[in-house]
C-alpha positions as YAML, in Angstrom:
chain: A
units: angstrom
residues:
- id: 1
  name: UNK
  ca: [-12.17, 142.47, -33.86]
- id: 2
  name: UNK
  ca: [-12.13, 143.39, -37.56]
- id: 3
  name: UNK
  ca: [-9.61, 141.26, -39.28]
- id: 4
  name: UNK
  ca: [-7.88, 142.24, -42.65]
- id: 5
  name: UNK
  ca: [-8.24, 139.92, -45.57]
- id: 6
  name: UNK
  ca: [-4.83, 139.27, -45.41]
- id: 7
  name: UNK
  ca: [-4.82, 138.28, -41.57]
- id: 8
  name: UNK
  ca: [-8.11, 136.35, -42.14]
- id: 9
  name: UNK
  ca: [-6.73, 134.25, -44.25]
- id: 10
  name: UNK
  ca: [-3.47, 133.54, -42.83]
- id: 11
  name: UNK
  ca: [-4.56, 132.87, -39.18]
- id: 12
  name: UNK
  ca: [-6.46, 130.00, -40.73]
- id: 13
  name: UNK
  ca: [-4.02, 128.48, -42.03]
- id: 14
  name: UNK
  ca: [-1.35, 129.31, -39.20]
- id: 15
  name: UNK
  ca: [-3.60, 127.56, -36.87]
- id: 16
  name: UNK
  ca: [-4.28, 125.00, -39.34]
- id: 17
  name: UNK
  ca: [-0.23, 124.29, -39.76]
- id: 18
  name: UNK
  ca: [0.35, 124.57, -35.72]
- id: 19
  name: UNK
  ca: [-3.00, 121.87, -35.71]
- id: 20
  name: UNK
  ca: [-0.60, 119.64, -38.25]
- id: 21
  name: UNK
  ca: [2.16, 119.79, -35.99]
- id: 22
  name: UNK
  ca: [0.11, 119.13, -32.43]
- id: 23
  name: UNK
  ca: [0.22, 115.51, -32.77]
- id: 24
  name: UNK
  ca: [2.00, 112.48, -34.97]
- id: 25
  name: UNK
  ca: [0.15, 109.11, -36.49]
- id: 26
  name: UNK
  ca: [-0.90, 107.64, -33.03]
- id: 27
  name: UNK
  ca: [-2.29, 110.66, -31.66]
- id: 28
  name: UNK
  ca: [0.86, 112.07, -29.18]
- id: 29
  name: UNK
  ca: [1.42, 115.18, -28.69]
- id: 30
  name: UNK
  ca: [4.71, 116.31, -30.72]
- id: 31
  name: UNK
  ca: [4.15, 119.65, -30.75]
- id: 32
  name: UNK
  ca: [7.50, 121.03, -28.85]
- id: 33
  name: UNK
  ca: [9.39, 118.23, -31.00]
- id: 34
  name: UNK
  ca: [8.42, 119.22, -33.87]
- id: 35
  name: UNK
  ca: [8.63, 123.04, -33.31]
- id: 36
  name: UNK
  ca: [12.09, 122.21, -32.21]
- id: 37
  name: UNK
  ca: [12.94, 120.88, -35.89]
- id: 38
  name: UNK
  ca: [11.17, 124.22, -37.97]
- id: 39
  name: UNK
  ca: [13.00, 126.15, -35.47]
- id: 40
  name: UNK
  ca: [16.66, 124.56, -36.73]
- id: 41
  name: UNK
  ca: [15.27, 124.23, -40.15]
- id: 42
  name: UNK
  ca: [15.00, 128.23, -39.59]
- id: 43
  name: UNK
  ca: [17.41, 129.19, -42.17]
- id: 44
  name: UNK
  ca: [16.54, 126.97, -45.09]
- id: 45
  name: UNK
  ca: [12.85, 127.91, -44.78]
- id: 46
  name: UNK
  ca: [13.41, 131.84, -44.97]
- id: 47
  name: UNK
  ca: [13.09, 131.76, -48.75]
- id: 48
  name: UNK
  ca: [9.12, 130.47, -48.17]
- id: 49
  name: UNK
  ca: [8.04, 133.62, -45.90]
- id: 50
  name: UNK
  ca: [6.85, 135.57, -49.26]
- id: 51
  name: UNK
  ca: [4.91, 132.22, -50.78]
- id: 52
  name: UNK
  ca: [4.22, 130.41, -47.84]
- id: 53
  name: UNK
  ca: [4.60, 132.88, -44.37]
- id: 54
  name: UNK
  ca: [2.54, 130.70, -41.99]
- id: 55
  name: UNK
  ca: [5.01, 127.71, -42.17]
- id: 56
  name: UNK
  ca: [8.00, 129.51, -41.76]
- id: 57
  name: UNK
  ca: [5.59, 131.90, -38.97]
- id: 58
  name: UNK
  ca: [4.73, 128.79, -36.91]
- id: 59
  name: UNK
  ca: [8.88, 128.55, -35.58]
- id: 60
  name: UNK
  ca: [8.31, 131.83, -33.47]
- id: 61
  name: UNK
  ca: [5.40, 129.91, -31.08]
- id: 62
  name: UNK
  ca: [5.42, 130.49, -28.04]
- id: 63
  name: UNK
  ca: [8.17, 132.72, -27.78]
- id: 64
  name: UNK
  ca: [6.01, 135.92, -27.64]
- id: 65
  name: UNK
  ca: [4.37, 138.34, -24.99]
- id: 66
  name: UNK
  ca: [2.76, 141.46, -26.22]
- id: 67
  name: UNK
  ca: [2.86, 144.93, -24.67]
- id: 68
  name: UNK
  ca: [0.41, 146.86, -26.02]
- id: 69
  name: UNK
  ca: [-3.21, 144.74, -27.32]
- id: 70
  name: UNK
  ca: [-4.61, 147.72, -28.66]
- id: 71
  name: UNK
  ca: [-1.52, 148.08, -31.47]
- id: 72
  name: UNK
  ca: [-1.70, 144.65, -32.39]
- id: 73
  name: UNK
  ca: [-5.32, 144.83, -33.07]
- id: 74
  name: UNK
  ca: [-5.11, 147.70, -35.58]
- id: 75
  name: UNK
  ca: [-2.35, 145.87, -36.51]
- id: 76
  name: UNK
  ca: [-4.68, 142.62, -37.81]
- id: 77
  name: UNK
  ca: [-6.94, 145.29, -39.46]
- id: 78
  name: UNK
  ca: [-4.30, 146.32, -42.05]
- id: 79
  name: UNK
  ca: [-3.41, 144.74, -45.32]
- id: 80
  name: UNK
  ca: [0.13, 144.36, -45.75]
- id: 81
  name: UNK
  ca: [1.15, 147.43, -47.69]
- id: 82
  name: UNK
  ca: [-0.85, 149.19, -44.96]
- id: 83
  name: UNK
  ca: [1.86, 147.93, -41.85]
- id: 84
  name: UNK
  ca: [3.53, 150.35, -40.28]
- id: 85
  name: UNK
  ca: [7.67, 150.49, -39.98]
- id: 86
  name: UNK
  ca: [8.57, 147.84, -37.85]
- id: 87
  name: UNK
  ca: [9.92, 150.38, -35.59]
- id: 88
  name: UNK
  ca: [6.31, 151.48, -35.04]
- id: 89
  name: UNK
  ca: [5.63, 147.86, -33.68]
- id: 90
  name: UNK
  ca: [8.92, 146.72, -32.00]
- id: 91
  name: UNK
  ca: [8.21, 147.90, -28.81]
- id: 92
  name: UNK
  ca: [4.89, 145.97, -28.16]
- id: 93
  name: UNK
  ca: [6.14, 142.67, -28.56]
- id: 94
  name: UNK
  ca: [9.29, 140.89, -25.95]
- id: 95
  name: UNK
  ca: [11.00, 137.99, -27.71]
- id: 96
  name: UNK
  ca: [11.89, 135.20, -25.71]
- id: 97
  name: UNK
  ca: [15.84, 135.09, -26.25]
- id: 98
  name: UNK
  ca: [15.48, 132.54, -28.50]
- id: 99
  name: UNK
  ca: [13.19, 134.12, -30.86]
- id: 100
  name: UNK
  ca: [15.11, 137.27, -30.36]
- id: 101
  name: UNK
  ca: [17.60, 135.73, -32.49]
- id: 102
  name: UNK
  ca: [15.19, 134.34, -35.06]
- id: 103
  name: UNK
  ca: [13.97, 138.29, -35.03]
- id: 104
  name: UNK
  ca: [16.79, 139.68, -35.71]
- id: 105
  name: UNK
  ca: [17.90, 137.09, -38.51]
- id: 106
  name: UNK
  ca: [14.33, 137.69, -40.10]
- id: 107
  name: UNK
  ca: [15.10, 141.24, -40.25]
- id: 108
  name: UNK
  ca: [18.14, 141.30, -42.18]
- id: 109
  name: UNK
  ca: [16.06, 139.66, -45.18]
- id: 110
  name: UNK
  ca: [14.56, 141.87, -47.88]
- id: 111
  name: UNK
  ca: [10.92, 141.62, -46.86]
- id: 112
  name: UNK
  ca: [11.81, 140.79, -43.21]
- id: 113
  name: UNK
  ca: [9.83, 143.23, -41.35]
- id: 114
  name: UNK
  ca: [6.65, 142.76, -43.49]
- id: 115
  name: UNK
  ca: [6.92, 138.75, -42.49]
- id: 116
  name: UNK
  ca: [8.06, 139.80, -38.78]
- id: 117
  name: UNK
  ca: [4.90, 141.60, -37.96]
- id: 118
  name: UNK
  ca: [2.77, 138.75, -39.85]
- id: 119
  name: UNK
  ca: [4.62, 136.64, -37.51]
- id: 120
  name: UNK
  ca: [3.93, 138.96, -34.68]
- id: 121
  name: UNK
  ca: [0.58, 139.45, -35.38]
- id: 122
  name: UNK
  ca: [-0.28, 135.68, -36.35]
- id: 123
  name: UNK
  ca: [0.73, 134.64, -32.37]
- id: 124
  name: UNK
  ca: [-1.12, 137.52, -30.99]
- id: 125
  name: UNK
  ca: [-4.33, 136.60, -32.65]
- id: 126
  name: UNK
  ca: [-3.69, 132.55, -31.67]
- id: 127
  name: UNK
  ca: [-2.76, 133.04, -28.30]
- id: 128
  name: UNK
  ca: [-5.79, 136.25, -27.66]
- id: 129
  name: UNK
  ca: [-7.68, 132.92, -29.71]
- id: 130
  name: UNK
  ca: [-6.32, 130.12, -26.89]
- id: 131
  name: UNK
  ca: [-6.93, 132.55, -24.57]
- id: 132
  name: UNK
  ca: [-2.90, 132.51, -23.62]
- id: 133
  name: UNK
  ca: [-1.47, 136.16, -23.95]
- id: 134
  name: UNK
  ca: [2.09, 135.53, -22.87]
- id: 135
  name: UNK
  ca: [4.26, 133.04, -25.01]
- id: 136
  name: UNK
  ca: [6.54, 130.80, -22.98]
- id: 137
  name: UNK
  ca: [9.81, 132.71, -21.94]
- id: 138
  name: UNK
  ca: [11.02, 129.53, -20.11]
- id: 139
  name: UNK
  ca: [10.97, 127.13, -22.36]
- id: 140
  name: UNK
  ca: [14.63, 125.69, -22.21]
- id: 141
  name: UNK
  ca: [14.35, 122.81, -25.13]
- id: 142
  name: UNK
  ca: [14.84, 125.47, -27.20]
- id: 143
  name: UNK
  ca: [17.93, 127.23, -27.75]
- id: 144
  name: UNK
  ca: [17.87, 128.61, -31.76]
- id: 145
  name: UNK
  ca: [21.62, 129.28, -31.40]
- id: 146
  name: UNK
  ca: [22.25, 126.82, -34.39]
- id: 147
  name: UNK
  ca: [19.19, 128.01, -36.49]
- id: 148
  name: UNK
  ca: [20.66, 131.34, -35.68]
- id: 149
  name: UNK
  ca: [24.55, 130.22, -37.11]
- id: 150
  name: UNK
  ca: [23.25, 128.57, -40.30]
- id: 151
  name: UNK
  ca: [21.17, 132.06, -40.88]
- id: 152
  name: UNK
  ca: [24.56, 133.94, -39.98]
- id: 153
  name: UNK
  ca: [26.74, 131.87, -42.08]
- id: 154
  name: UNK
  ca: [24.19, 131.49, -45.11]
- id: 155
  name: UNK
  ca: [24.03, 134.93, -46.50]
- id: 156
  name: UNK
  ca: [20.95, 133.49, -48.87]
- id: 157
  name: UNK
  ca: [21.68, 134.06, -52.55]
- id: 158
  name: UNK
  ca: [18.44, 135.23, -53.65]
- id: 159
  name: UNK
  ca: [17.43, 134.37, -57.13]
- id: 160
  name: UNK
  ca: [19.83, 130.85, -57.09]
- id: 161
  name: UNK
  ca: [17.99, 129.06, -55.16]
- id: 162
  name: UNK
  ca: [15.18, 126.64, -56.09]
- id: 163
  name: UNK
  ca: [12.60, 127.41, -54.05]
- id: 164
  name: UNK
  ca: [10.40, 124.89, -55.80]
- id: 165
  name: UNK
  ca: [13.23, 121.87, -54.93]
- id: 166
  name: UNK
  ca: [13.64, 123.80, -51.39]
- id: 167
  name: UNK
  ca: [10.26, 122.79, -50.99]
- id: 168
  name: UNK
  ca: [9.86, 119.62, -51.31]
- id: 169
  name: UNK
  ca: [13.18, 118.74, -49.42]
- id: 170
  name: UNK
  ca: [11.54, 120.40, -46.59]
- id: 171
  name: UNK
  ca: [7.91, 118.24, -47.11]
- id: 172
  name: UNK
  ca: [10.21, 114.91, -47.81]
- id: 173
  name: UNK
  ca: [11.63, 116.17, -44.23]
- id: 174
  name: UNK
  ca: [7.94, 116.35, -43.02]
- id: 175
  name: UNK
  ca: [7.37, 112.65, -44.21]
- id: 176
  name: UNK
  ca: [5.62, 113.53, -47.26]
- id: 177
  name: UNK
  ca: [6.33, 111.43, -50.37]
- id: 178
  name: UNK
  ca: [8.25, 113.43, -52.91]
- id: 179
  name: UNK
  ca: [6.17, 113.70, -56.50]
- id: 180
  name: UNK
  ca: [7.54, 112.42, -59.84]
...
């Protein structure tokens, strides 16, 4: 498979940020817990899909099964201003319910459908990676329905936010120390 640039790059570190997620200090598997967190962290993370798409990217694992390989492929073979409408791609991907709703908040942001087929494309190349082509439809720990009311209610004033303080609220949440 002939990756782009762009999709060379970013399924490193996508698989580098689901590999920092796998498993806390002692060596347990946290994955689901901490997927759980992104996933209702959803809405204040939406301002880091243009600097930072594969951390924001990681809270739609698992909740994925493609259609249509082929698409996706040619899809990984394109820089981003090369993607096709998201129309184009919709119908080769079924969201999980939960990720539906992620979806369809994602898509209501300026530069939503250029991040939702990153997204889209980043779990296709993982799981055809993992050798897993079908996310998890069943997975009942997690409803988004609260991710999905904090992206409803906050309508995301653009240029006011910090994304630089945004940032390190959200790696102080991670257990980073914060700088300075």
């Amino acid at each position: 498979m002939m990756l782009s640039c762009f999709f060379e790059d970013m399924i490193k570190a996508y698989q580098a940020e689901l590999e920092d997620l796998q498993s806390d200090s002692e060596g347990n598997d946290i994955l689901a817990s901490r997927l759980k967190v992104k996933r209702s962290q959803f809405a204040s993370m939406m301002p880091m899909i243009e600097t930072a798409p594969e951390m924001v990217a990681v809270a739609f694992h698992g909740g994925m099964n493609f259609s249509d390989p082929q698409a996706l492929t040619m899809l990984a073979s394109c820089e981003p201003e090369e993607f096709p409408a998201w129309q184009q791609i919709a119908d080769t991907v079924q969201f999980s319910t939960w990720a539906e709703k992620l979806a369809v908040a994602v898509l209501k942001e300026a530069d939503g459908e250029r991040f939702l087929m990153t997204c889209v494309c980043l779990e296709y190349l993982y799981e055809k990676n993992h050798g897993n082509y079908h996310g998890d439809y069943n997975k009942p720990e997690d409803s988004a329905d609260d991710a999905v009311d904090e992206v409803e209610r906050d309508e995301y004033e653009g240029d006011e936010r910090d994304l630089e303080s945004e940032g390190a609220d959200w790696l102080a949440g991670q257990g980073f120390d914060r700088l300075g």
